[in-house]
Coordinates of C-alpha atoms in Angstrom, one line a residue:
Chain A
X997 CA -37.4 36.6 -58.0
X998 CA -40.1 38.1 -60.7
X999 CA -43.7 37.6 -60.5
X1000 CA -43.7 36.6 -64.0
X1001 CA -41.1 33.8 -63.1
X1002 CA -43.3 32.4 -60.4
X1003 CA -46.1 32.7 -62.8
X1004 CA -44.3 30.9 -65.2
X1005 CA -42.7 28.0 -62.7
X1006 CA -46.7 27.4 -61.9
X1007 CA -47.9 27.0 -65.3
X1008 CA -45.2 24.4 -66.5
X1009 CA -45.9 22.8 -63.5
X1010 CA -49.7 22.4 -64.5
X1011 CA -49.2 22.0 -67.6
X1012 CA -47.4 18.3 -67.1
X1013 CA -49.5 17.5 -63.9
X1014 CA -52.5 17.6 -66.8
X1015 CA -50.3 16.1 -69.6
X1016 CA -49.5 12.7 -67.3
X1017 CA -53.1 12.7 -66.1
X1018 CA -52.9 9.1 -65.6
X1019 CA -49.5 9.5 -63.4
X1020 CA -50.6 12.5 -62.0
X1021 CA -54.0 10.9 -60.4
X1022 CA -52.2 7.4 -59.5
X1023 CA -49.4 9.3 -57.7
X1024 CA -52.2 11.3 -55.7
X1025 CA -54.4 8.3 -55.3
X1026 CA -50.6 6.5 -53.2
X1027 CA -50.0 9.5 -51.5
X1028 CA -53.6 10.0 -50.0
X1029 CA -53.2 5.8 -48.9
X1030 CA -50.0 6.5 -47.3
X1031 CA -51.1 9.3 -45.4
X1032 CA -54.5 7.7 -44.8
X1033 CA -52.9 4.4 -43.4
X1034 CA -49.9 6.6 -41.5
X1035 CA -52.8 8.4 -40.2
X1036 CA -54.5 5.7 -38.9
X1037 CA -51.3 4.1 -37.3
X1038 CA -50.2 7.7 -35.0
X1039 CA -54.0 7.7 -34.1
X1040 CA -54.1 4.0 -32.7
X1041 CA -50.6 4.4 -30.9
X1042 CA -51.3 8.4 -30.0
X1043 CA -54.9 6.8 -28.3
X1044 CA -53.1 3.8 -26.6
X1045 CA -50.6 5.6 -25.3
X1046 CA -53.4 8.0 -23.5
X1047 CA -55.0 4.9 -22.5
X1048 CA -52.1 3.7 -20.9
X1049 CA -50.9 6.9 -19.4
X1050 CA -54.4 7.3 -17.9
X1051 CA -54.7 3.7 -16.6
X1052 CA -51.0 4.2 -15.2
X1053 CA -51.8 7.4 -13.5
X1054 CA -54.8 5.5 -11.9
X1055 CA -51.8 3.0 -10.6
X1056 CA -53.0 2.5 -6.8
X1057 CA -50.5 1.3 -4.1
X1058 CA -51.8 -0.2 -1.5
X1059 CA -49.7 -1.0 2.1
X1060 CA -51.5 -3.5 4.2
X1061 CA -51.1 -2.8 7.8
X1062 CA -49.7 -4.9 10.8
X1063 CA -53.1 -5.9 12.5
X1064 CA -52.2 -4.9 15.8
X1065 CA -51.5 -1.4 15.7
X1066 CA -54.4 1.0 17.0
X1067 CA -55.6 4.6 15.6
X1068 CA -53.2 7.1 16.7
X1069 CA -50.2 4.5 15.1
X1070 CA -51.9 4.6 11.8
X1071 CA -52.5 8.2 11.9
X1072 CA -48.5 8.1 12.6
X1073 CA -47.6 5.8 9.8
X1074 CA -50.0 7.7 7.5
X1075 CA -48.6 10.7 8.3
X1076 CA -45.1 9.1 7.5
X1077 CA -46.4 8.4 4.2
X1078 CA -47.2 11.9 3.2
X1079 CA -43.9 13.0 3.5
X1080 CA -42.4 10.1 1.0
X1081 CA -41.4 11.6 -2.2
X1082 CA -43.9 11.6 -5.0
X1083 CA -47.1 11.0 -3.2
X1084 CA -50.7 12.6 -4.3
X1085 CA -52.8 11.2 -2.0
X1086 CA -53.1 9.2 1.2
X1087 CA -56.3 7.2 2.0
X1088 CA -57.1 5.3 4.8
X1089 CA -59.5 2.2 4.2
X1090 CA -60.5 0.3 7.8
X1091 CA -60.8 -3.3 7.3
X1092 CA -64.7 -2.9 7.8
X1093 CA -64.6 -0.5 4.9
X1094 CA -62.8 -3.3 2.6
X1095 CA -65.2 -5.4 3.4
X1096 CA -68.3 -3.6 2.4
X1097 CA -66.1 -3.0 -1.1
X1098 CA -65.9 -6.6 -1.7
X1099 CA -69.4 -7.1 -0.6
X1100 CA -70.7 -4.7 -3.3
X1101 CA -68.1 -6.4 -5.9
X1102 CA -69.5 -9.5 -5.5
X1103 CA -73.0 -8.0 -6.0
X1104 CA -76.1 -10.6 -5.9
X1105 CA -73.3 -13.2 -4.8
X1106 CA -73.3 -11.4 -1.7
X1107 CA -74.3 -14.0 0.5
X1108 CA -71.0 -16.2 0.3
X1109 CA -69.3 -13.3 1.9
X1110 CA -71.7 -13.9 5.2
X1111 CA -69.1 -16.7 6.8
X1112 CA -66.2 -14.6 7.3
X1113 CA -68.2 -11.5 8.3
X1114 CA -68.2 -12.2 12.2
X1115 CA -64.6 -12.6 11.8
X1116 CA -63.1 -10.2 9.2
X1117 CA -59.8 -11.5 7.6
X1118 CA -59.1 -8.7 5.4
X1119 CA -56.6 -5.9 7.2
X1120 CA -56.9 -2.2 7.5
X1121 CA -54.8 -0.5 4.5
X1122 CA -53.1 2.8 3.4
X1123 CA -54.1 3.1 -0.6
X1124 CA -52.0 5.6 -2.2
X1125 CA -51.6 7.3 -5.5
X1126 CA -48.4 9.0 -6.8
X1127 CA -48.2 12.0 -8.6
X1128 CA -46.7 10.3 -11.8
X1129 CA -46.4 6.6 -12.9
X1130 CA -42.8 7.1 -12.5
X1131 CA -43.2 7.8 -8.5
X1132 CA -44.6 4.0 -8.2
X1133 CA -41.6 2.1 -7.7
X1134 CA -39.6 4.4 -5.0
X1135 CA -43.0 4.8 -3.5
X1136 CA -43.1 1.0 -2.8
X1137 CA -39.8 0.9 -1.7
X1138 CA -40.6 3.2 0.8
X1139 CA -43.6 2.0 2.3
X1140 CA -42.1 -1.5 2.2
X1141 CA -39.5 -0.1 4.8
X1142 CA -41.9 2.0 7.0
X1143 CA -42.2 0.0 10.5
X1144 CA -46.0 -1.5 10.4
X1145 CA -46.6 -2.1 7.0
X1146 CA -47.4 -5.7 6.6
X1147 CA -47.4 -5.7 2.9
X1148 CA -47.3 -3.7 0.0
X1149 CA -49.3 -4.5 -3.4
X1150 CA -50.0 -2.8 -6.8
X1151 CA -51.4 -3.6 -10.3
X1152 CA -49.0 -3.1 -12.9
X1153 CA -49.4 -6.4 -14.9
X1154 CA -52.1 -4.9 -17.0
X1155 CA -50.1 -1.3 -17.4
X1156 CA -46.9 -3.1 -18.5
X1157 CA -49.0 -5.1 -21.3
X1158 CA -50.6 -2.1 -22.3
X1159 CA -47.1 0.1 -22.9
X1160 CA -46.0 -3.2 -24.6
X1161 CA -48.6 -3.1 -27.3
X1162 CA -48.4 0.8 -28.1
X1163 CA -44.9 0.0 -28.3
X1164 CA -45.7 -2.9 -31.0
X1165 CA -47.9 -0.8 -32.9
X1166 CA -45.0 2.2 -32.7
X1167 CA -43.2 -0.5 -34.4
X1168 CA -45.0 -2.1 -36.9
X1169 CA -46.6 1.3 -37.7
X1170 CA -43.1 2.7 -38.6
X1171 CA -42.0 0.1 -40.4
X1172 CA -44.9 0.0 -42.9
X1173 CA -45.2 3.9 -42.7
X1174 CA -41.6 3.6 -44.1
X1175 CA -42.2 1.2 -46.7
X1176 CA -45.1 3.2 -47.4
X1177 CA -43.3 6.2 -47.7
X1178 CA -40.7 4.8 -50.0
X1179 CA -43.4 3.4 -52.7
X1180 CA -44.6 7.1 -52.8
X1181 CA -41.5 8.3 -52.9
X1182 CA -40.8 6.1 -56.0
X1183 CA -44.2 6.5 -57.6
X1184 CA -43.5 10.6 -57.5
X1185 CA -40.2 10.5 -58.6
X1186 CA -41.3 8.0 -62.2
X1187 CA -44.3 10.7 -62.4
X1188 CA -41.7 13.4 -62.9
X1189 CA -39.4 11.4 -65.0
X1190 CA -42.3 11.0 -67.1
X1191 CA -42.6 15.1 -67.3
X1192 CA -38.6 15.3 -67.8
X1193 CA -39.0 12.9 -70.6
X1194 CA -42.0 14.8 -72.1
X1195 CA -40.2 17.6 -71.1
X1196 CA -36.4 17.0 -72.6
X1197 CA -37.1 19.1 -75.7
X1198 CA -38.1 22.5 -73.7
X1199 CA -35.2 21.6 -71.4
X1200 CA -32.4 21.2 -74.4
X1201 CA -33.9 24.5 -75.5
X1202 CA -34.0 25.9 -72.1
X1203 CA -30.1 25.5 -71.6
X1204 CA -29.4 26.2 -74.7
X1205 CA -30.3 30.3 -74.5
X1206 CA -29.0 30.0 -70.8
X1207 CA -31.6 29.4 -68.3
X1208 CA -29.8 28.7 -65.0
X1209 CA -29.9 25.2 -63.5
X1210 CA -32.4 26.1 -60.6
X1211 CA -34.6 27.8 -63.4
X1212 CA -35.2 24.6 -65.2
X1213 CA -35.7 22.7 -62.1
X1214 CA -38.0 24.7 -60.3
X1215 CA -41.3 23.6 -62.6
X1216 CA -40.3 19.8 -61.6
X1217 CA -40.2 21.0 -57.8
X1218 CA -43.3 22.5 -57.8
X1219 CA -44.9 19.6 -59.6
X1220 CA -44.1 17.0 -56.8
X1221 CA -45.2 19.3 -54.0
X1222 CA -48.5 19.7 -55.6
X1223 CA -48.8 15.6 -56.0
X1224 CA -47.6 15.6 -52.5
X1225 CA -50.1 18.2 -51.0
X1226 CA -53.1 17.1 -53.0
X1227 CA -52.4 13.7 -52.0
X1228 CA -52.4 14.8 -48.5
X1229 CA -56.2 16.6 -48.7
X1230 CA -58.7 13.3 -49.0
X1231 CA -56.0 11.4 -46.8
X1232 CA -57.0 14.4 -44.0
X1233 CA -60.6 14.5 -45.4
X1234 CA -60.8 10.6 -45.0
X1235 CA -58.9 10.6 -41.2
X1236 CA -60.4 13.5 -39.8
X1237 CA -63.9 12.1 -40.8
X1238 CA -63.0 8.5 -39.8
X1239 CA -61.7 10.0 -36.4
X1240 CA -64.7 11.9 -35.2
X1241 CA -67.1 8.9 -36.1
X1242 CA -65.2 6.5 -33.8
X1243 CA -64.8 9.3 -31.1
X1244 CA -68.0 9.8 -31.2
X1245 CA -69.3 6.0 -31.0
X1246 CA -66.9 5.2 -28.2
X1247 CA -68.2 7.8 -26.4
X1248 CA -71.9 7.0 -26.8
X1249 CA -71.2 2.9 -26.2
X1250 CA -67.8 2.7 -24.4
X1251 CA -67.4 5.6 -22.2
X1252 CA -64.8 3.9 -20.0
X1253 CA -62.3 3.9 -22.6
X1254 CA -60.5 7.0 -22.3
X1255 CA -60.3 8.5 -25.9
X1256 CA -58.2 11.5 -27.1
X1257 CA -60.8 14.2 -27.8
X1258 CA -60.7 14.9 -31.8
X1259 CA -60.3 18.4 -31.8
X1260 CA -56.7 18.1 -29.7
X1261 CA -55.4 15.2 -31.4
X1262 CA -56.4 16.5 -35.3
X1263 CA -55.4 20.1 -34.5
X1264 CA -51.3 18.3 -34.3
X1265 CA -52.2 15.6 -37.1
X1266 CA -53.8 17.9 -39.8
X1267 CA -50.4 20.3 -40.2
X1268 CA -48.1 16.9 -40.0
X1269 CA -50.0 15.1 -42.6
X1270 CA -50.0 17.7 -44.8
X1271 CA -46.4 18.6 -44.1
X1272 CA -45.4 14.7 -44.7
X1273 CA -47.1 15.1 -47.8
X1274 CA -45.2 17.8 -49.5
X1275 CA -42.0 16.4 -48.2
X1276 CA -42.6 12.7 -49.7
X1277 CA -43.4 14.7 -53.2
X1278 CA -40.7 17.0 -53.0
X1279 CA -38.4 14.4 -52.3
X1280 CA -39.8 12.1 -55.1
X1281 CA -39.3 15.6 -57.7
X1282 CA -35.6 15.8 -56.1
X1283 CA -34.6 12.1 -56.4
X1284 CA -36.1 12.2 -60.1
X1285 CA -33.8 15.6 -60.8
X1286 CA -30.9 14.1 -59.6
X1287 CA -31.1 10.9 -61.6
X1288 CA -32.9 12.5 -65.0
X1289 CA -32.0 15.9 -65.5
X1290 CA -28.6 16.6 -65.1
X1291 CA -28.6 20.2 -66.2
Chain B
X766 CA -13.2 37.7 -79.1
X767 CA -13.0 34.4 -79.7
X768 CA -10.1 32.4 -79.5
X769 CA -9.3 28.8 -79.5
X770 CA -5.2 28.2 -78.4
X771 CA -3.8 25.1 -79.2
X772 CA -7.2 23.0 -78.6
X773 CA -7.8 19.1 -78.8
X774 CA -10.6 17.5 -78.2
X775 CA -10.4 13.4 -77.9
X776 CA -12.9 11.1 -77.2
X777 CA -12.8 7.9 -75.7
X778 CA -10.7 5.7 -77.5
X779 CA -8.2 7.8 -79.3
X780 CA -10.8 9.6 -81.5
X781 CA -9.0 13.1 -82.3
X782 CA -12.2 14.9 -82.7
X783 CA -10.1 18.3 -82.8
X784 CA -6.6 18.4 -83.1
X785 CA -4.5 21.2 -81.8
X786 CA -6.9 23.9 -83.1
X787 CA -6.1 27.8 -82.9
X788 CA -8.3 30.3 -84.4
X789 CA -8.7 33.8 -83.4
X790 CA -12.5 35.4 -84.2
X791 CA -12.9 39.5 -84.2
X792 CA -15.6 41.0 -83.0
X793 CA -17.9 41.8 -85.8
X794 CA -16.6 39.1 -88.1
X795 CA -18.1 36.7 -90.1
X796 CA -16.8 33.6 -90.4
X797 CA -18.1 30.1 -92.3
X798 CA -16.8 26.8 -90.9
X799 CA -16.6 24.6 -93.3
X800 CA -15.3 20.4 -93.7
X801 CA -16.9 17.4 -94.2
X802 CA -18.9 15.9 -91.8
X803 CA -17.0 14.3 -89.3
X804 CA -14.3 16.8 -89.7
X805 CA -15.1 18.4 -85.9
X806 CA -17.2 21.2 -86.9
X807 CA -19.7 19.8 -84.4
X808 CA -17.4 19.7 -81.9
X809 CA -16.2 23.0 -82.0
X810 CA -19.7 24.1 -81.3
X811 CA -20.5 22.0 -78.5
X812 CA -16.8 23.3 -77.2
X813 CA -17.9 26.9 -78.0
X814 CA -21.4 26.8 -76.0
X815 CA -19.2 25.0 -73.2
X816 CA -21.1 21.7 -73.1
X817 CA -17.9 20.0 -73.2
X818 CA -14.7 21.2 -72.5
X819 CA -11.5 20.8 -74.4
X820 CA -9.1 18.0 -73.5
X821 CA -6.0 20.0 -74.4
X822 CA -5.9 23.7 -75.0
X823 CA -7.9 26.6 -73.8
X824 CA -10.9 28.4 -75.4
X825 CA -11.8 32.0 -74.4
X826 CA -14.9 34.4 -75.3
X827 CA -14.8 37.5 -74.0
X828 CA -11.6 37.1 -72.2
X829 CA -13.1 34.5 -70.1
X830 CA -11.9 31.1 -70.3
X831 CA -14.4 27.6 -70.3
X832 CA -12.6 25.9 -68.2
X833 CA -12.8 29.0 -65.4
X834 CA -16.5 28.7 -65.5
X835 CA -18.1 28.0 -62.6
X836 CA -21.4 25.4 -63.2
X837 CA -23.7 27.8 -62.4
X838 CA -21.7 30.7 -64.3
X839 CA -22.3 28.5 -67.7
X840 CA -26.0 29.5 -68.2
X841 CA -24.6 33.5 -68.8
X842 CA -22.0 32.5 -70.6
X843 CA -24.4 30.5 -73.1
X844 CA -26.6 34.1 -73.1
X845 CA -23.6 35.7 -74.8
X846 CA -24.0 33.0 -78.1
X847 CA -27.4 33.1 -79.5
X848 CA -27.3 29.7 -81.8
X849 CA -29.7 28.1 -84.6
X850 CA -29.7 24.7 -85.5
X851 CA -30.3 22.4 -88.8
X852 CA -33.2 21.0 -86.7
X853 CA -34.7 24.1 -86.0
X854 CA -35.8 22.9 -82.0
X855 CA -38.7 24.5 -81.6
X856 CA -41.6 23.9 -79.7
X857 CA -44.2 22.7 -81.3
X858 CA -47.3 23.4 -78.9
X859 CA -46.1 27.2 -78.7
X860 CA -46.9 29.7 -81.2
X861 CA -43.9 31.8 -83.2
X862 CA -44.1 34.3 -80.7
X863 CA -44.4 31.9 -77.5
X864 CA -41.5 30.1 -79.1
X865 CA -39.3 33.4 -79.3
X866 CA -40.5 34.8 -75.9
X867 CA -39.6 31.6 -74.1
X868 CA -35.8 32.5 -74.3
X869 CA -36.7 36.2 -72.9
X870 CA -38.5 33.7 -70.2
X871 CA -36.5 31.4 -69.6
X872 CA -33.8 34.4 -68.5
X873 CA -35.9 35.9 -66.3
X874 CA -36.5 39.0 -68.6
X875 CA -39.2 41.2 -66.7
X876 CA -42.7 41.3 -68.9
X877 CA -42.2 44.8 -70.2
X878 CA -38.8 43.7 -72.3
X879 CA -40.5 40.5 -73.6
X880 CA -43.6 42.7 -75.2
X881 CA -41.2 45.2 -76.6
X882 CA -38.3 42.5 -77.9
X883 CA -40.6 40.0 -79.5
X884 CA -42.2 41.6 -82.4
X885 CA -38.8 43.7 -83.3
X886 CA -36.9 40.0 -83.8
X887 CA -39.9 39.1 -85.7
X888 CA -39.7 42.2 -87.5
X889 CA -36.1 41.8 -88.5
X890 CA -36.7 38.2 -89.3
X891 CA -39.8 39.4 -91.5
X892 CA -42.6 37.3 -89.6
X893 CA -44.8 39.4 -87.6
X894 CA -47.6 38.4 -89.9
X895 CA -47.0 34.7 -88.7
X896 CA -46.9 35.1 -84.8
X897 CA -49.8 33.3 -84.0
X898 CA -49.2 30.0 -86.1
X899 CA -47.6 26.9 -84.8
X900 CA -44.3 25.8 -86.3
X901 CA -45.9 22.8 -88.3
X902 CA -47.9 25.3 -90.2
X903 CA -44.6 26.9 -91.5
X904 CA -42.6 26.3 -94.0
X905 CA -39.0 25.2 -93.4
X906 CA -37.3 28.4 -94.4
X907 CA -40.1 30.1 -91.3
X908 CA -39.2 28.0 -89.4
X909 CA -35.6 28.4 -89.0
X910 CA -36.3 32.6 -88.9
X911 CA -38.5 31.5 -85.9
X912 CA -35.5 29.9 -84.8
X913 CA -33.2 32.9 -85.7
X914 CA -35.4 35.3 -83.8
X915 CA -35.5 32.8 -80.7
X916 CA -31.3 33.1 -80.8
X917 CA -31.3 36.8 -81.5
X918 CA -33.9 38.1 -79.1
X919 CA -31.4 38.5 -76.2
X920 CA -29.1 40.5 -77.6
X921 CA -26.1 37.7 -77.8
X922 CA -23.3 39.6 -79.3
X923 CA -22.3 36.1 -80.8
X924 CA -24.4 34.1 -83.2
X925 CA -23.8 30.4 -83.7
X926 CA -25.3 28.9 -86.6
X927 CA -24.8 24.7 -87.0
X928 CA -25.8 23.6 -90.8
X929 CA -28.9 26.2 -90.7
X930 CA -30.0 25.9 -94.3
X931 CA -29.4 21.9 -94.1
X932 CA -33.1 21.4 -94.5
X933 CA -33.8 23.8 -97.0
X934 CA -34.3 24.5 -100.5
X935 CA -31.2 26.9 -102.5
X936 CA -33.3 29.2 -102.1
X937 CA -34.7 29.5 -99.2
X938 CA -31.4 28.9 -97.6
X939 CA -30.1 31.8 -99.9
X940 CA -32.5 34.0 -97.6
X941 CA -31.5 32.6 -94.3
X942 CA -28.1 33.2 -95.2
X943 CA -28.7 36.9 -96.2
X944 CA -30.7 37.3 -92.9
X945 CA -27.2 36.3 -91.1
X946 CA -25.4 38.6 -93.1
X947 CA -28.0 41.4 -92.2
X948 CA -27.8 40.3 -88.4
X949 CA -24.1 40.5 -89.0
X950 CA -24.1 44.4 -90.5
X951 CA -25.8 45.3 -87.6
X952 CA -22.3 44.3 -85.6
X953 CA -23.2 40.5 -84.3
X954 CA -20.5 38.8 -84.5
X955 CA -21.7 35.3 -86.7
X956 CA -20.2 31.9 -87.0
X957 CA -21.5 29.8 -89.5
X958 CA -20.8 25.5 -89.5
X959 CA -21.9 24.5 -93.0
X960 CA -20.9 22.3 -96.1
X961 CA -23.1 23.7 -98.6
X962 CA -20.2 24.6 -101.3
X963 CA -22.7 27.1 -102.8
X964 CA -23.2 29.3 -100.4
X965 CA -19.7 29.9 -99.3
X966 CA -18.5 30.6 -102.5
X967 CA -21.1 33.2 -103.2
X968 CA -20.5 35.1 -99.9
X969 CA -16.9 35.3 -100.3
X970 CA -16.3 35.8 -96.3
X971 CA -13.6 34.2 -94.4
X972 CA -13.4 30.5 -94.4
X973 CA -12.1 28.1 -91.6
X974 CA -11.6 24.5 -93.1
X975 CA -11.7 21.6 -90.6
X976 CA -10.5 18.1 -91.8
X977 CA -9.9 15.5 -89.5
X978 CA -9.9 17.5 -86.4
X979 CA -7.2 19.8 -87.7
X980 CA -7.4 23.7 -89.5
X981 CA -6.2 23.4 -93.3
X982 CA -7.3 26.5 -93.8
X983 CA -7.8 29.8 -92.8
X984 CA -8.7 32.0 -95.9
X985 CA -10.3 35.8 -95.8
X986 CA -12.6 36.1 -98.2
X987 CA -12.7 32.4 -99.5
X988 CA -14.5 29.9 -100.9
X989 CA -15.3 26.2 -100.2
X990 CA -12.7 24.8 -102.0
X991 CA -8.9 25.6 -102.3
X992 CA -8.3 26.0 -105.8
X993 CA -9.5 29.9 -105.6

């Protein structure tokens, strides 16, 4: 295709982006909030997910030992244990050592621990971790079978709630991303009736001396990609900003909470906001086309 | 050239907007169209530039029929007809010469040919002088040369002209229609829809009379009415 076509696709394209001024900036101003609020949602679920993940991965099983059973038994059974499927790591914690744990857990408290320290209750242990959250179950079933463990216990209460609310915000998310997604869709596609409309004169002409169907069409394109992608910059401006402020103060006041470092997580938004953008205008300018100007 | 074999047009409910129609155009010719409004001139147009096509019958240009046309093959065919309207249907943000170069344009003419075709059409139609004004700063007679340079700049070998001087004064239209005769000489091939009485007797070309969707006749070098 000529230059001078291109040149001449971009200038009718401007030329009605500035003649609906007031449909041009209200279509920008819904696509930015879409994005902005779509942004927002992948952000929350993308960081709860990690938080999950990173809690899960943390996922400690630990086998309580028969009481009876002497050193070179344990170093047996522990042994047994690194060779189950899945496993990272094997620690041993003596009965002594849980003690001192809970001792420092209860803190200034302290002192209600003194009864049952001349006769220790708690048992000696095998705390494991597993290479993935996925290894946790088999790796219970295992140690539950293994001759001398007493009893096997892990925290997954927490973990299971956690997966339940990313998966609730996934939800809800996409369902007002779609709804979202529609209304700009709808706004676009009435800005570019509009243009048709203002338009239907050059287009009678345009047919008329035989410009082909794609020729007359093109401008329109064009015009909902540009809604679409200008909408997109302050929704990126906004997000990207919003992002590294809250990175930024979780680190400084919560530094427990594991948060997805900005520069990873906006490097795969940016491109994907952007894209949605131009895809939600050119599919406003194509739904418009197909319903207004049947050339 | 042209031919129309055994063509009927109806619409909706029994409306015989053309009725079994065959006419047979030569290259070069010129030819008036003539009939009362109502009579299908209108029709025959829209069937000529293929915006509609013929319920019974078949029209070819070229050898080519309408009805063979693939959709996207329609926009060439409609660069073989350059037309003009009573209406004029320009644009009236563009200058004269935006308004011609916009069909070189709109066909995807490189930039060369559009600097070298627009001011020879407004040569030939006598308003280079004009090319920067808008069309409301014209007279109606300007206008429809605008219009007539806009449907000639391509080169069609037809020209299609639907009541051009039905806005105009005698004699203004007396110069329009000398422009089409010019346009003609020079070997375009020109059709001309029109029930101005006047002007087709003083031409004295051939004359197709429409009534009622059918031909009552055909007539070389004719005049409105029959009695001649």
């Amino acid at each position: 295709m000529r230059f001078s076509t291109w040149e001449f696709y971009l200038r009718e394209a401007g030329r009605s982006l500035i003649r609906n001024r007031f449909m041009t900036l209200a279509s920008i101003a819904t696509v930015a909030l879409s994005l902005l609020i779509l942004g927002a949602f992948l952000l929350g679920a993308a960081n709860l997910n990690h938080i999950a993940s990173t809690l899960e991965s943390q996922v400690e099983v630990s086998a309580y030992l028969d009481e009876k059973l002497g050193p070179e038994e344990i170093e047996a059974i522990s042994a047994q244990v690194q060779r189950l499927p899945g496993i990272r790591q094997v620690n041993f914690v003596s009965k002594e050592e849980a003690l001192e744990r809970l001792k420092e857990q209860f803190g200034e408290r302290r002192d209600l621990l003194t009864s049952v320290e001349k006769n220790n209750p708690l048992r000696n242990a095998l705390e494991v971790r597993t290479q993935t959250p996925a290894d946790v179950k088999p790796v219970v079933d295992g140690l539950k079978k293994l001759a001398g463990v007493a009893k096997v216990s892990y925290k997954e209460e927490i973990i299971e709630r956690l997966f339940a609310l990313t998966k609730a915000i996934r939800f809800t998310g996409l369902a007002v991303i779609i709804l979202l997604a529609g209304a700009t869709v709808f706004l676009i596609s009435n800005t570019i009736r509009l243009t048709v409309f203002a338009r239907r004169r050059e287009i009678a002409i345009m047919k008329l001396v035989g410009a082909t169907d794609w020729f007359i069409r093109w401008p329109f394109v064009l015009e909902g990609l540009c809604l679409g992608l200008l909408g997109s910059i302050p929704a990126l401006i906004l997000v990207v900003r919003f992002y590294h402020w809250l990175a930024a103060g979780v680190y400084e006041t919560l530094p427990f909470i594991p948060l997805l470092h900005p520069a990873s997580v906006l490097n795969r938004l940016q491109p994907l906001l952007v894209g949605l953008g131009i895809l939600v205008g050119a599919l406003g300018s194509a739904i418009s086309m197909h319903r207004f100007l049947r050339v | 050239m042209i031919v129309f074999e055994r063509v009927t047009k109806v619409y909706g409910d029994n409306t015989y907007a053309l009725d079994n129609v065959s006419l047979r155009i030569k290259k070069g010719e010129f030819i008036f169209l003539v009939g009362p409004s109502g009579a299908g001139k209108s029709t025959f147009v829209r069937l000529l530039l293929r915006e509609d096509l013929p319920t019974k019958g078949r029209i070819m240009v070229d050898g080519v029929e309408t009805r063979q046309l693939r959709t996207r093959e329609v926009p060439f065919f409609r660069r073989q007809i350059g037309t003009v309207f009573q209406d004029f249907r320009l644009l009236p943000e563009r200058t004269v010469s935006e308004n011609v170069a916009f069909a070189l344009q709109v066909v995807e003419a490189p930039r060369r040919e559009i600097y070298r075709r627009v001011p020879q059409v407004l040569h030939l139609v006598g308003l280079v002088h004009k090319s920067r004004s808008r069309p409301a700063e014209l007279s109606g007679g300007e206008q429809q040369r605008v219009a007539l340079a806009r449907a000639l700049v391509n080169n069609p070998p037809i020209l299609l002209a639907d009541e051009p001087t039905g806005n105009l004064d005698p004699e203004t239209a007396w110069d329009i229609i000398k422009l089409l005769a010019e346009i003609n000489h020079r070997g375009t091939t020109v059709i001309v829809a029109t029930h101005e009485r006047e002007i087709v007797d003083k031409m004295r070309r051939r004359v197709v009379k429409l009534e009622r969707g059918r031909i009552v006749r055909d007539q070389e070098r004719g005049a409105y009415g029959s009695e001649i």
